[in-house]
Coordinates of C-alpha atoms in Angstrom, one line a residue:
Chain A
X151 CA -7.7 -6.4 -9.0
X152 CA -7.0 -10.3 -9.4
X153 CA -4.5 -12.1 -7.8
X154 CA -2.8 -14.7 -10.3
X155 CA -0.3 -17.4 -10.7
X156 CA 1.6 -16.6 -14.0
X157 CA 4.4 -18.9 -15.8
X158 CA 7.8 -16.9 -17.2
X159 CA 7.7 -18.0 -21.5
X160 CA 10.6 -15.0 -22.0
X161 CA 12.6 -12.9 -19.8
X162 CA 15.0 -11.3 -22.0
X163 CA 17.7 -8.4 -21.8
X164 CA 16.6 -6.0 -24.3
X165 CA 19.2 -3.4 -23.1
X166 CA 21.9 -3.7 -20.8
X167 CA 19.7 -2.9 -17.8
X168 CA 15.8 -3.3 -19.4
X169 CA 14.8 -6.8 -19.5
X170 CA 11.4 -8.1 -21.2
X171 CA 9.5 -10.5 -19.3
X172 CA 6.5 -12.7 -21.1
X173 CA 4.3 -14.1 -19.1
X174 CA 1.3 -16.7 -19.7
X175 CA -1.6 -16.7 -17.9
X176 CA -5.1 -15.3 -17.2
X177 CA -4.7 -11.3 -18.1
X178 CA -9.0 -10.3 -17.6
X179 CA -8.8 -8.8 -14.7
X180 CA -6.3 -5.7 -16.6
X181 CA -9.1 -3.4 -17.8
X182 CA -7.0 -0.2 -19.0
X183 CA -3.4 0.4 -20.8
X184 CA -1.3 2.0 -18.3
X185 CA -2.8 0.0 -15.0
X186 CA 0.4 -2.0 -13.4
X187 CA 0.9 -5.3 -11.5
X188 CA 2.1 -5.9 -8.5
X189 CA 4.9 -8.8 -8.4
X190 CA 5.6 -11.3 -5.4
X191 CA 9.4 -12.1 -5.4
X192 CA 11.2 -14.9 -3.0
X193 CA 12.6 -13.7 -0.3
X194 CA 11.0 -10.1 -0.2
X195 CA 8.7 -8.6 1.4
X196 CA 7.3 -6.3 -0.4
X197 CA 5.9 -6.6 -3.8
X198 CA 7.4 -4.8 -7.0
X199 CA 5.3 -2.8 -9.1
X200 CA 5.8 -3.2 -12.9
X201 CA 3.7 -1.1 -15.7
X202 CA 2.0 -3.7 -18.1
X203 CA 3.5 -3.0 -21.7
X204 CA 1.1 -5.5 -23.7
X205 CA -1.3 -8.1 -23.1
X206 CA -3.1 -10.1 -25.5
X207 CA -5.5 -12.5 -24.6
X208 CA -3.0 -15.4 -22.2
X209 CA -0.1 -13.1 -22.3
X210 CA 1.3 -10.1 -20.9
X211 CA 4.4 -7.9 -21.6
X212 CA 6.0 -6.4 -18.7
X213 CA 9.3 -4.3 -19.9
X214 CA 11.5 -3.4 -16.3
X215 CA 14.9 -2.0 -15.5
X216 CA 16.9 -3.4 -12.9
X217 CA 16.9 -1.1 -10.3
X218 CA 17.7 -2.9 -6.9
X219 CA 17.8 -6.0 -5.2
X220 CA 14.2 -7.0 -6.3
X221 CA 14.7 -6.7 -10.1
X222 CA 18.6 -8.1 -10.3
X223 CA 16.8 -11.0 -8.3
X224 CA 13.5 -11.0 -11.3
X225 CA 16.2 -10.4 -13.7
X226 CA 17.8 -13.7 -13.2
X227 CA 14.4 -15.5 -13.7
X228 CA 14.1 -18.6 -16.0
X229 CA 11.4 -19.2 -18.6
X230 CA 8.6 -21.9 -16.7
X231 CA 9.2 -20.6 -13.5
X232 CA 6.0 -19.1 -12.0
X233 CA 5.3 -15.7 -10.6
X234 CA 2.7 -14.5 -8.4
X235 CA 1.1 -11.5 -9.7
X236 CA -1.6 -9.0 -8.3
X237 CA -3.1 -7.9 -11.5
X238 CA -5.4 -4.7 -12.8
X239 CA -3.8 -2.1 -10.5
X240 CA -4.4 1.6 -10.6
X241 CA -6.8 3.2 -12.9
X242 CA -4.6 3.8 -16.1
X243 CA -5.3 6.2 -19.5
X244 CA -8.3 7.6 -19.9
X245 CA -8.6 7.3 -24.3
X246 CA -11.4 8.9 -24.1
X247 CA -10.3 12.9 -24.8
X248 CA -7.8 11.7 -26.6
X249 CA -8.8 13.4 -30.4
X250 CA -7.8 12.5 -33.7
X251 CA -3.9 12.9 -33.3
X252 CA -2.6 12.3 -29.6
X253 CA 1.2 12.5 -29.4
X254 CA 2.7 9.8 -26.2
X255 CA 5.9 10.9 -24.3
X256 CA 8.3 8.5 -23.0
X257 CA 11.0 8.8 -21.4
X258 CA 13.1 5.4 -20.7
X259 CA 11.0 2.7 -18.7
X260 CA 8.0 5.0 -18.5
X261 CA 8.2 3.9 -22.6
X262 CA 6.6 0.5 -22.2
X263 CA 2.7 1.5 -21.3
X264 CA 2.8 3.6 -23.8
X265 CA 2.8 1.0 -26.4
X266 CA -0.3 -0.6 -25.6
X267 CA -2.4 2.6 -25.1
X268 CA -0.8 3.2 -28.7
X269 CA -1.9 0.2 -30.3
X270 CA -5.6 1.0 -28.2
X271 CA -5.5 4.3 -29.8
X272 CA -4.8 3.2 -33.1
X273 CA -7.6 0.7 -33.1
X274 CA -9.8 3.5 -32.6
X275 CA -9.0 5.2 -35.8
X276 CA -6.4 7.6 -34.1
X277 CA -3.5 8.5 -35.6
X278 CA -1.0 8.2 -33.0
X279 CA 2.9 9.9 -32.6
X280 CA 5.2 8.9 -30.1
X281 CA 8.4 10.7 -28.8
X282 CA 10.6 8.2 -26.9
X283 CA 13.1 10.1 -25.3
X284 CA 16.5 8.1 -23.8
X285 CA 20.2 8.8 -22.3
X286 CA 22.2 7.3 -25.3
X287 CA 21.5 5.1 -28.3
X288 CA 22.4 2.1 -26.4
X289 CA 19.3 2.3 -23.8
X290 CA 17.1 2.5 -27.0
X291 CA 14.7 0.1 -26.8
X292 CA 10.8 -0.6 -28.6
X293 CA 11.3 2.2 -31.0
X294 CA 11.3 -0.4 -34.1
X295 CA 8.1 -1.9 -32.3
X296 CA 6.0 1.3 -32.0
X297 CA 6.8 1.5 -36.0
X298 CA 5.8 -1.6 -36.8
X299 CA 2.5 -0.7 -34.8
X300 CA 2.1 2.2 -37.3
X301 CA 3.0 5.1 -35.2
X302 CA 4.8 8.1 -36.3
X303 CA 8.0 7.6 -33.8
X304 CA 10.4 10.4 -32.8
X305 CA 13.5 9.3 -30.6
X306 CA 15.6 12.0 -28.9
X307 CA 18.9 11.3 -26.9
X308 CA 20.8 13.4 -24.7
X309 CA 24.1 13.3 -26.0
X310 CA 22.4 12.8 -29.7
X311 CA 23.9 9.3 -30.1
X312 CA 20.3 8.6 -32.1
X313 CA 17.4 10.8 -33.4
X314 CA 16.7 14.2 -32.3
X315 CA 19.8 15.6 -29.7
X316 CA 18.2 16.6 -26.4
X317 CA 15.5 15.7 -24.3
X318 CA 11.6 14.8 -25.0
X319 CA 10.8 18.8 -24.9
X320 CA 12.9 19.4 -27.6
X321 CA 10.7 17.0 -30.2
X322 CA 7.7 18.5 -28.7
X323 CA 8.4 21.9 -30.2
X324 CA 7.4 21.3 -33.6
X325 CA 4.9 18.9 -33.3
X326 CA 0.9 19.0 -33.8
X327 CA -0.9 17.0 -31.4
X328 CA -4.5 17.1 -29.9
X329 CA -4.1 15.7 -26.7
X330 CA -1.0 14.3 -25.1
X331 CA -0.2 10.8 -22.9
X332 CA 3.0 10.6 -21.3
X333 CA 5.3 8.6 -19.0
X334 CA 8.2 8.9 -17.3
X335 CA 11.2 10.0 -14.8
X336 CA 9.3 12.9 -12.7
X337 CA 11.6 15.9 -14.2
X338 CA 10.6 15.0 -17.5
X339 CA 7.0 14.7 -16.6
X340 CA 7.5 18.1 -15.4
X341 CA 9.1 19.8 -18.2
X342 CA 6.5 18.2 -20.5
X343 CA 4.0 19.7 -18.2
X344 CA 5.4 23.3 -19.2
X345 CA 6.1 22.6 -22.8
X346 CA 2.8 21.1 -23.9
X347 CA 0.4 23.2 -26.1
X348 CA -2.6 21.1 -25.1
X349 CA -4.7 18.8 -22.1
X350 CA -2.8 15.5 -21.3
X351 CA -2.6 12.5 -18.9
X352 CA 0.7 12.0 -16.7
X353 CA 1.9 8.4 -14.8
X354 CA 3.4 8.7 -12.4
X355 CA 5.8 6.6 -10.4
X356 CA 6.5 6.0 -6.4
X357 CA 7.4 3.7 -3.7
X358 CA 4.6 1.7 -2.6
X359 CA 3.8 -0.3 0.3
X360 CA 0.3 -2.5 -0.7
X361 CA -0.1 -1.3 -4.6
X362 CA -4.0 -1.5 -4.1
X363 CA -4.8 1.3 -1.8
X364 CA -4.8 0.3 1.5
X365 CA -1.6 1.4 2.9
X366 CA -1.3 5.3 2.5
X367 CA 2.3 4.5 1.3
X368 CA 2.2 6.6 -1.9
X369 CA -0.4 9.7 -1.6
X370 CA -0.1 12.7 -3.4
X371 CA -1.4 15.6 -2.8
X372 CA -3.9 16.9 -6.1
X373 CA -5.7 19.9 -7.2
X374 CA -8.9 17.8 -6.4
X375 CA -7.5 16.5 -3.1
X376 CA -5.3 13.5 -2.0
X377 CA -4.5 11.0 -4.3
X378 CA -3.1 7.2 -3.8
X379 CA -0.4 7.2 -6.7
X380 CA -1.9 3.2 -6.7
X381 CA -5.3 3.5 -6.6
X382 CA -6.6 7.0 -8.2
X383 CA -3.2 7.0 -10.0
X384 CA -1.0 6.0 -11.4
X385 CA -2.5 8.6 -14.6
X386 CA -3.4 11.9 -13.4
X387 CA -5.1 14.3 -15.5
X388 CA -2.9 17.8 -16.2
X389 CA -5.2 20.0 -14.6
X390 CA -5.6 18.2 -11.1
X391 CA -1.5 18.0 -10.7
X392 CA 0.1 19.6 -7.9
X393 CA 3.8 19.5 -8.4
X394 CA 6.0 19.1 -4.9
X395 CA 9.3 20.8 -5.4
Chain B
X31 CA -20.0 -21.4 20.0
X32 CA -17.8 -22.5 17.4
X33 CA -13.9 -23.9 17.7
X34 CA -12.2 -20.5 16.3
X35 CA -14.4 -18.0 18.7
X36 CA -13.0 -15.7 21.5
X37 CA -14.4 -13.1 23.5
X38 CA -12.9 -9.6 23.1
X39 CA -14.3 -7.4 26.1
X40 CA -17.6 -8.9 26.5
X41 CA -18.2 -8.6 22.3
X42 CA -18.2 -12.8 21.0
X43 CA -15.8 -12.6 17.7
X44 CA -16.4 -15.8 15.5
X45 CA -12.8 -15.7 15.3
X46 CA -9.7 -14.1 16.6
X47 CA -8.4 -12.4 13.4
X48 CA -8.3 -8.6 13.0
X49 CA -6.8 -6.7 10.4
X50 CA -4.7 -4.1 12.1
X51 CA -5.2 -0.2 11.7
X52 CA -3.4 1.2 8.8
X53 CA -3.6 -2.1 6.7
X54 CA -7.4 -2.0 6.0
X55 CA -7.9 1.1 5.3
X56 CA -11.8 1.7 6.2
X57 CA -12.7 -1.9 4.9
X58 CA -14.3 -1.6 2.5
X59 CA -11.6 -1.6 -0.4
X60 CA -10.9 -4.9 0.8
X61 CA -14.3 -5.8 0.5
X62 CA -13.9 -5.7 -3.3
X63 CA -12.1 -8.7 -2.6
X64 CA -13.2 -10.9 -0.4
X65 CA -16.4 -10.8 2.1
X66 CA -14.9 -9.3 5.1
X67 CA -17.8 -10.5 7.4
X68 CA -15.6 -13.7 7.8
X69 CA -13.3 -11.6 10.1
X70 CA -13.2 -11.4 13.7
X71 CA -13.8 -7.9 13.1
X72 CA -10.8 -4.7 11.6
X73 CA -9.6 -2.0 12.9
X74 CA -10.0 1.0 10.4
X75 CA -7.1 3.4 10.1
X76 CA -6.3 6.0 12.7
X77 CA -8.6 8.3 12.5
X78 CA -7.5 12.3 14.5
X79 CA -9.8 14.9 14.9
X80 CA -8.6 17.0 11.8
X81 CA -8.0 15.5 8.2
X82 CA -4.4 14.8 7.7
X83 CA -2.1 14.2 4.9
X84 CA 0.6 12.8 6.8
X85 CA 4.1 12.7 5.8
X86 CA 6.0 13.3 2.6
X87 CA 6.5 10.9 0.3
X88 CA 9.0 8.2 0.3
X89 CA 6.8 6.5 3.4
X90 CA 7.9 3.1 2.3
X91 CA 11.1 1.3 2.4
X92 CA 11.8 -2.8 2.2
X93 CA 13.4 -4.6 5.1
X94 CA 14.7 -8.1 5.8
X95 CA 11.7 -10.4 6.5
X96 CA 9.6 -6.8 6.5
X97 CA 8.4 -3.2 5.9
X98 CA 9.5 0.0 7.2
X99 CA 6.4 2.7 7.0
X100 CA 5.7 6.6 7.8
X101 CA 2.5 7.3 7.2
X102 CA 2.1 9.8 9.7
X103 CA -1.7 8.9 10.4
X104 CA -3.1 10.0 6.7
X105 CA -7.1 9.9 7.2
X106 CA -9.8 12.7 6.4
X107 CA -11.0 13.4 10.0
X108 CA -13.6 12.2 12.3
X109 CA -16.0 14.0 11.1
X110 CA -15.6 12.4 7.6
X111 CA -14.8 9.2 8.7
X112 CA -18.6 9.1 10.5
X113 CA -20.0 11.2 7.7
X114 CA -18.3 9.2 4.9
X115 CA -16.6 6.1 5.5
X116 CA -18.8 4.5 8.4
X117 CA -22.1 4.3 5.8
X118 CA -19.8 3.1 3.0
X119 CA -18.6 0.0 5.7
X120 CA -22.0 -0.8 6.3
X121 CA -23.0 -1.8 3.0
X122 CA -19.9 -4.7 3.2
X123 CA -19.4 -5.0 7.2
X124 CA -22.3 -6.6 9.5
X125 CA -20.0 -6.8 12.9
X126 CA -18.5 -4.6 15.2
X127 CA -15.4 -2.8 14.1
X128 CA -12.6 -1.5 16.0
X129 CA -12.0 2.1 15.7
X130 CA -9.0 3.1 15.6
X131 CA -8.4 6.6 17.3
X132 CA -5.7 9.0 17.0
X133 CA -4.4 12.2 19.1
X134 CA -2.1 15.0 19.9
X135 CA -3.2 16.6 23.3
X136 CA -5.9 14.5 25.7
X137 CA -8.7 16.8 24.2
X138 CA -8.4 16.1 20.8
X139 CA -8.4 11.9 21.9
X140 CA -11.1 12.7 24.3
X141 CA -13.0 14.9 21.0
X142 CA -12.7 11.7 18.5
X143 CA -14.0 9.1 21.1
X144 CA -16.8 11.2 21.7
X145 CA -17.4 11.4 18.5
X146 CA -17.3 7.7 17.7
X147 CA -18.9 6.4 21.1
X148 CA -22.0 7.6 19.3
X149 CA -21.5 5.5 16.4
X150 CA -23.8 1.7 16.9
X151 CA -20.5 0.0 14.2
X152 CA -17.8 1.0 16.7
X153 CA -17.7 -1.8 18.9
X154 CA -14.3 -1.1 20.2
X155 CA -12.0 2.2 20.8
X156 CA -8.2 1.3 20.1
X157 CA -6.5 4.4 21.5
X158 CA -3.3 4.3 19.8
X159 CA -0.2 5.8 21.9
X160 CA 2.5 4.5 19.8
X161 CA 2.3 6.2 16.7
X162 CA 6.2 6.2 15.7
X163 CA 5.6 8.9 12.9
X164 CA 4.5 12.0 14.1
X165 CA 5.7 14.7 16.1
X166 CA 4.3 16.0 19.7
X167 CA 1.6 13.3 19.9
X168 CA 1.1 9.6 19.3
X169 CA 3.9 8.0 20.7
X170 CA 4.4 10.4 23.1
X171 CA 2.0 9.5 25.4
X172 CA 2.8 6.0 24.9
X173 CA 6.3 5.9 26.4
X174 CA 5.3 7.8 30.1
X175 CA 3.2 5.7 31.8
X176 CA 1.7 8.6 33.2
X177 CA 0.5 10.1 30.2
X178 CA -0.4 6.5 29.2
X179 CA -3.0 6.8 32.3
X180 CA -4.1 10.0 32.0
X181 CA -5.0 9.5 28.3
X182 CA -6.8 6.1 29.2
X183 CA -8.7 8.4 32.2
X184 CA -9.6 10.9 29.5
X185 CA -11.4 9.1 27.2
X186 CA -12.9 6.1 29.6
X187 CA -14.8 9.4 30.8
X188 CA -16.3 10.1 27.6
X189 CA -17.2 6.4 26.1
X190 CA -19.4 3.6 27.3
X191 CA -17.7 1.3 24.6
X192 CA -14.8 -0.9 25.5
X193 CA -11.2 0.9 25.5
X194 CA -8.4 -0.9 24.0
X195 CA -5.0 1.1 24.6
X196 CA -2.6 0.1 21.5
X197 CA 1.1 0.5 23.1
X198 CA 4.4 0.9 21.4
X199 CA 7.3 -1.5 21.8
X200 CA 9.7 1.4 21.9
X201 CA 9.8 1.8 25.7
X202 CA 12.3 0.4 28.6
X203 CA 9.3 -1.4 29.9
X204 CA 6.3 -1.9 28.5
X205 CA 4.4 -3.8 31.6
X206 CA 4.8 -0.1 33.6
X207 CA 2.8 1.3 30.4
X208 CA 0.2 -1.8 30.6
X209 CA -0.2 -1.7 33.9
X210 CA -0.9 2.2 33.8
X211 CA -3.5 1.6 31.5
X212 CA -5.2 -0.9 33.3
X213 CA -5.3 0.8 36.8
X214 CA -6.6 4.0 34.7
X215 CA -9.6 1.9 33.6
X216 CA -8.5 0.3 30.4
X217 CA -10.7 -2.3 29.2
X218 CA -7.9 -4.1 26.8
X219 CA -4.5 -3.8 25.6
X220 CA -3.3 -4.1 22.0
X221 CA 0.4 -4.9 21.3
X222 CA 2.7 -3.7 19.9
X223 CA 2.8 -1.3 17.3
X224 CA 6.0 -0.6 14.9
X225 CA 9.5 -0.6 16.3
X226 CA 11.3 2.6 15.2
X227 CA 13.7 2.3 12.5
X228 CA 15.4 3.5 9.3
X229 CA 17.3 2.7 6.3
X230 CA 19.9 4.6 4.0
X231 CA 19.8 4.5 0.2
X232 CA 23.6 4.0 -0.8
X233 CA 23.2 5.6 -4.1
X234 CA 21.9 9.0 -2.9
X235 CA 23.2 8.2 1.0
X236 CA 20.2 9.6 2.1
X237 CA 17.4 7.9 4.5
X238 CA 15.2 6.0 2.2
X239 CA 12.4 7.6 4.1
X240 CA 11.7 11.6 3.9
X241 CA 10.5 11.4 7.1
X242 CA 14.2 9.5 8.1
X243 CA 12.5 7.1 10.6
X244 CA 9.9 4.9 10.1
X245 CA 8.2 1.7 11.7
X246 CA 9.4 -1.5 11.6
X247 CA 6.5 -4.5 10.8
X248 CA 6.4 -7.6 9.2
X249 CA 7.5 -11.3 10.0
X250 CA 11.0 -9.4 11.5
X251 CA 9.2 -8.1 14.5
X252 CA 7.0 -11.3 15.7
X253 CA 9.4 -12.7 17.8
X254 CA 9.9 -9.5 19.8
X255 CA 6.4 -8.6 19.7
X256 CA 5.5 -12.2 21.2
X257 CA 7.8 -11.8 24.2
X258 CA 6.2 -8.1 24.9
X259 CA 2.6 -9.8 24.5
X260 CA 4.1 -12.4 26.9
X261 CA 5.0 -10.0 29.0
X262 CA 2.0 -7.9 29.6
X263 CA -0.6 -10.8 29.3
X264 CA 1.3 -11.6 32.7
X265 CA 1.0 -8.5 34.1
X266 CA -1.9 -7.4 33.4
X267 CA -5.4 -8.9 34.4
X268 CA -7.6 -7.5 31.4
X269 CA -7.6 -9.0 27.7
X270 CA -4.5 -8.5 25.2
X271 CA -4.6 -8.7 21.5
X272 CA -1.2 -9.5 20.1
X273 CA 0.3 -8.1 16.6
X274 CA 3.4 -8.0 15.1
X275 CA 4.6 -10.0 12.4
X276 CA 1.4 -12.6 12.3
X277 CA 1.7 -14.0 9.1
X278 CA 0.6 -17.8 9.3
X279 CA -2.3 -19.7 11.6
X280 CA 0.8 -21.0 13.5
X281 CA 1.8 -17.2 14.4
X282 CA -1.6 -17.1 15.8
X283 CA -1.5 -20.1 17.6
X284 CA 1.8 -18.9 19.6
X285 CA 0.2 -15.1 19.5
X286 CA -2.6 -16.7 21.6
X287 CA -0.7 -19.4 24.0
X288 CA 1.7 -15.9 24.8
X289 CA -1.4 -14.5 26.4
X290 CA -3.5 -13.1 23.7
X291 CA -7.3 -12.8 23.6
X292 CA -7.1 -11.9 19.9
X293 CA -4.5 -11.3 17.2
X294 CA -4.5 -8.0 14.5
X295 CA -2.4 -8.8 11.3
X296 CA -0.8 -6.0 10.0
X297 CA 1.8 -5.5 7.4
X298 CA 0.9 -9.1 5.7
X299 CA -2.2 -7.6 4.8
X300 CA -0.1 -5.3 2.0
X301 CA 2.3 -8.4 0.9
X302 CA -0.8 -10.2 0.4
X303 CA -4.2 -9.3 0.3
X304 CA -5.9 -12.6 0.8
X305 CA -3.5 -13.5 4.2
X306 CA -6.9 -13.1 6.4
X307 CA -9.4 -15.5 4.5
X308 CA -5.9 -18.3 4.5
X309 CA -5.3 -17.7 7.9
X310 CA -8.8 -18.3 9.2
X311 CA -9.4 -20.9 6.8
X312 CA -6.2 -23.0 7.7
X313 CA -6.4 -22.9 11.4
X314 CA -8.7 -25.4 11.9
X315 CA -6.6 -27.7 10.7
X316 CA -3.6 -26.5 12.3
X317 CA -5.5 -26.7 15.7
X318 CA -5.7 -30.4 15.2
X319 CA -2.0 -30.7 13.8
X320 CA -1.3 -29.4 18.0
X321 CA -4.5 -30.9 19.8
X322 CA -6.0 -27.8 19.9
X323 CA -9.6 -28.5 20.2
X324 CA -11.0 -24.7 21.3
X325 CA -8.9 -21.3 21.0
X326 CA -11.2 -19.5 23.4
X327 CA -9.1 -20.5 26.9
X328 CA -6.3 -21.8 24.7
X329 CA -3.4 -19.9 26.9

C-alpha cells in the first residue's frame, strides 16, 4: 500500500450513472488486477473504495457508479484537479489456476476489474471469455473495449434490451471454461456460485472503515476463518466462501 | 529528556502520541508503513478472553466531520494475542505497548489481565468499560460507578503493571465514574471512548448499521471529548490520556492544556494512515507557533 497524490486527465460519464476517471500518477505500488484504491474526498471522512479497471505505466482507470454523497461529489470532479489516493489495496486475482480458457463474470460495476485481469490473462497466452451481465442496454458499458482486447464477450440484460435475455447464469449454461473469475452485486456472486461447473475466484464488495486492515469494519467470516473483505479480500477463492443469508 | 516527552504512570514516552485501540490493530500492519518505534507507544485492539467475531456486517457508516463503527471487539483471544500477535509486534515494536483489555463479567477482565501482566511488552492495561457495541459487558460496567470500582478492584489484584481505566462518554457524569476508578486503585484514566449513535439509510430506511447503533469518532466528537477530559483531569488526582477526535498537533496541544498526560488518536488513524508520523513531526513547530517550550507540565 502507497499513499499517492494523483491528477484527474478524464472523468467522463460513460453511462448515465458510471463515470470513468483517468488519473496520472505513480501506479507501482498496484501489484495484482482486481486490488482497489482507497480515495480521499473533501469534506468526508471516510475514504471511498474504487476497484482499479486499468493501469499502464503513469495511469490508472478507475470506472465507478454514483452511488451516494461521496461519488455525486467525485462525479463532479474536473480534469487537473488532484486526488489523494491510497493505492495497492486488498490482495486481488490469483492468475495463477486460471487454465487455458478462464471465462470472467460481471455484473454492472463489478465489470471494470475484470478488464485488466483480462488483458493479464491474455498476455499469458490464455484465451479469455467474458460474460458482462447488466439491467438494460443503456447501463451497457466496456463491452466494445473487452472486444477490442480480444476476448470472446457475451452480454446478457434483464429485460433483453441487448445480448443474451436474463441474467449472467443464463450465459453460463452453455459455455466451456476452465476456471472462472467473477465480480459483482452479491446475489449474482451467489447464483454464479451454484451455476459454475468449475473452481473460481469471487470479489467481493462491503463498507469499509480504513480499506487496509486495521479497522475490523468489513470481516467475513470464511471456511478458513475470518477474513478482512480489505485485506485477505477483496478475491476469495470458491472453496473457502461462507455465504451469510 | 527531549521537548515532546511525558511521563505516563511512571513509564517516560518520547512523545505523547498513541494510537488508540481498535485503529492499530496489533501494530504491526502499520508497521509495513511507517517505523512505529517513533510513537509514544499503541494500544492494540481489545483483546477478551475468547476469540470473537463481533458484529454483522455493515459495522461502518460515514458521519459529518466522522465515523460511526460496531465492531463489537473482533480479536482472536488472549491466548492468541500472547501466542500470536505479541512475537509478531516485537519484530517491529521496541517500547512498551498498551494493552488493551476487554470483558463481560469481572472474571473474564480479571482472566485476560492475568494473562497479559505476564507479558514484559505490556507496559500498560487499558481496561475498557465503554465498549458501546456489545451486549451484557463493556459499557456496562462503565456507566455505574460501582461496577466501574469493582472492575478497577478486580484486576489491580491480579497486575503489578499500571491500570488505565478507558471510560465512556455516555454517562450523566463522568467524574463519579473517574473518581470511582481512582479511589478503587486506578493508576490512570483514558477518555473517552465513542458516543452512541446511529444513522438510517433513506433508500432501504433501515439503520445503516446491522447492529442499529454504533460509536461515534472522529473530528465531531473532540470538542465534547475535551470538555469530559477537562472535566476529570480536575477531579481526579492520577494521570489522564485524552482521545476523541485528535486529528492535528493543535488537537494535541488543547488535549494536553485540558488536563491530559497523553493523547490516543483514533479514528484519524483509518482516514489516514500516516496522521501519527505528521502529528509528531509538526508539533515541534507548533509548540513554538504558542511558546510552548516543553509538553511534559504543559497544563
Amino acid at each position: 500500500m502507497k499513499q499517492q497524490i494523483f491528477t484527474i486527465i478524464e472523468n467522463k460519464p460513460l453511462t448515465d450513472s458510471v463515470y470513468r476517471l483517468r488519473l496520472g500518477g505513480n501506479t507501482s505500488a498496484i501489484t495484482a488486477p482486481g486490488q482497489f484504491v482507497n480515495i480521499k474526498l473533501e469534506g468526508k471522512f471516510l475514504r471511498r473504495p474504487i476497484s482499479v479497471c486499468d493501469r499502464s505505466g503513469s495511469m490508472l482507470t478507475l470506472i465507478y457508479k454514483t452511488v451516494g454523497k461521496g461519488t455525486e461529489q467525485l462525479s463532479t470532479m474536473k480534469k487537473g484537479e488532484q486526488l489523494d489516493l491510497l493505492i495497492g489495496l486488498g490482495n486481488g486475482y490469483d492468475l495463477t489456476p486460471s487454465g487455458e480458457r478462464p471465462l470472467l463474470i460481471g455484473g454492472g460495476v463489478g465489470v471494470p476489474p475484470l478488464f485488466s485481469l483480462a488483458d493479464e490473462l491474455l498476455q499469458k497466452g490464455c484465451k479469455v471469455s467474458a460474460i458482462l451481465g447488466f439491467n438494460t442496454a443503456s447501463e451497457i458499458f466496456y463491452a466494445d473495449e473487452f472486444r477490442m482486447l480480444g476476448v470472446e464477450t457475451y452480454i446478457t440484460t434483464v429485460d433483453g434490451s441487448a445480448g443474451i435475455k436474463g441474467f449472467v447464469t443464463d450465459a453460463m449454461k452453455d459455455l466451456d471454461y476452465s476456471y472462472f473469475y467473477t465480480c459483482g452485486p452479491e446475489p449474482m456472486l451467489k447464483a454464479v456460485y451454484r451455476a459454475s461447473k468449475t473452481d473460481g475466484q469471487f470479489s467481493f464488495e462491503k463498507r469499509m472503515g480504513c480499506g487496509f486492515g486495521a479497522c475490523m469494519g468489513c470481516s467475513c467470516r470464511t471456511i478458513s476463518g475470518y477474513k478482512r473483505i480489505c485485506k485477505e479480500g477483496p478475491v476469495l477463492k470458491k472453496g473457502e466462501i461462507l455465504w451469510e443469508d | 529528556m527531549g521537548r515532546l516527552s511525558v511521563n505516563l504512570c511512571g513509564i517516560e514516552l518520547d512523545n505523547p502520541i498513541i494510537p488508540a485501540s481498535g485503529t492499530f490493530g496489533y501494530g504491526y500492519e502499520f508497521a509495513e508503513l511507517y517505523d512505529i518505534n517513533i510513537l509514544g507507544s499503541f494500544s492494540c485492539k481489545g483483546t477478551t478472553l475468547h476469540p470473537r467475531f463481533g458484529n454483522e456486517t455493515p459495522r461502518i457508516a460515514e458521519a459529518p466531520a466522522g465515523m460511526l463503527n460496531s465492531v463489537g471487539l473482533q480479536n482472536p483471544g488472549v491466548d492468541a494475542v500472547i501466542s500470536e500477535e505479541l512475537p509478531k509486534l516485537a519484530k517491529c515494536f521496541h517500547k512498551p505497548m498498551m494493552a488493551n483489555v476487554s470483558g463481560f463479567s469481572i472474571d473474564e477482565y480479571t482472566s485476560v489481565c492475568e494473562k497479559l501482566d505476564k507479558e514484559p511488552q505490556v507496559g500498560w492495561l487499558e481496561v475498557n468499560i465503554s465498549c458501546p457495541n456489545v451486549h451484557g459487558g463493556g459499557m456496562s460496567f462503565g456507566t455505574d460507578p460501582a461496577m466501574a470500582a469493582e472492575v478497577t478492584k478486580a484486576v489491580k489484584a491480579v497486575t503489578t503493571k499500571p491500570v488505565i481505566m478507558k471510560l465512556s462518554p455516555n454517562v450523566t457524569d463522568i467524574t463519579a465514574i473517574a473518581r470511582a476508578c481512582e479511589d478503587a486503585g486506578a493508576d490512570g484514566i483514558s477518555l473517552i471512548n465513542t458516543l452512541m449513535a446511529m444513522r438510517i439509510d433513506l433508500k432501504t430506511r433501515k439503520p445503516i448499521l446491522a447492529n442499529v447503533t454504533g460509536g461515534l469518532s472522529g473530528p465531531a466528537i473532540f470538542p465534547v471529548a475535551l470538555r469530559m477530559v477537562w472535566q476529570v483531569a480536575h477531579a481526579v488526582s492520577i494521570p489522564v490520556i485524552g482521545m476523541g477526535g485528535i486529528s492535528s498537533a493543535e488537537d494535541v496541544l488543547e488535549m494536553m492544556i485540558a488536563g491530559a498526560a497523553a493523547v490516543e488518536i483514533g479514528a484519524a488513524n483509518l482516514a489516514d494512515p500516516f496522521v501519527c508520523p505528521k502529528i509528531i513531526a509538526d508539533l515541534p513547530a507548533v509548540m513554538d507557533r504558542y511558546g510552548i517550550e516543553r509538553l511534559e507540565g504543559i497544563r
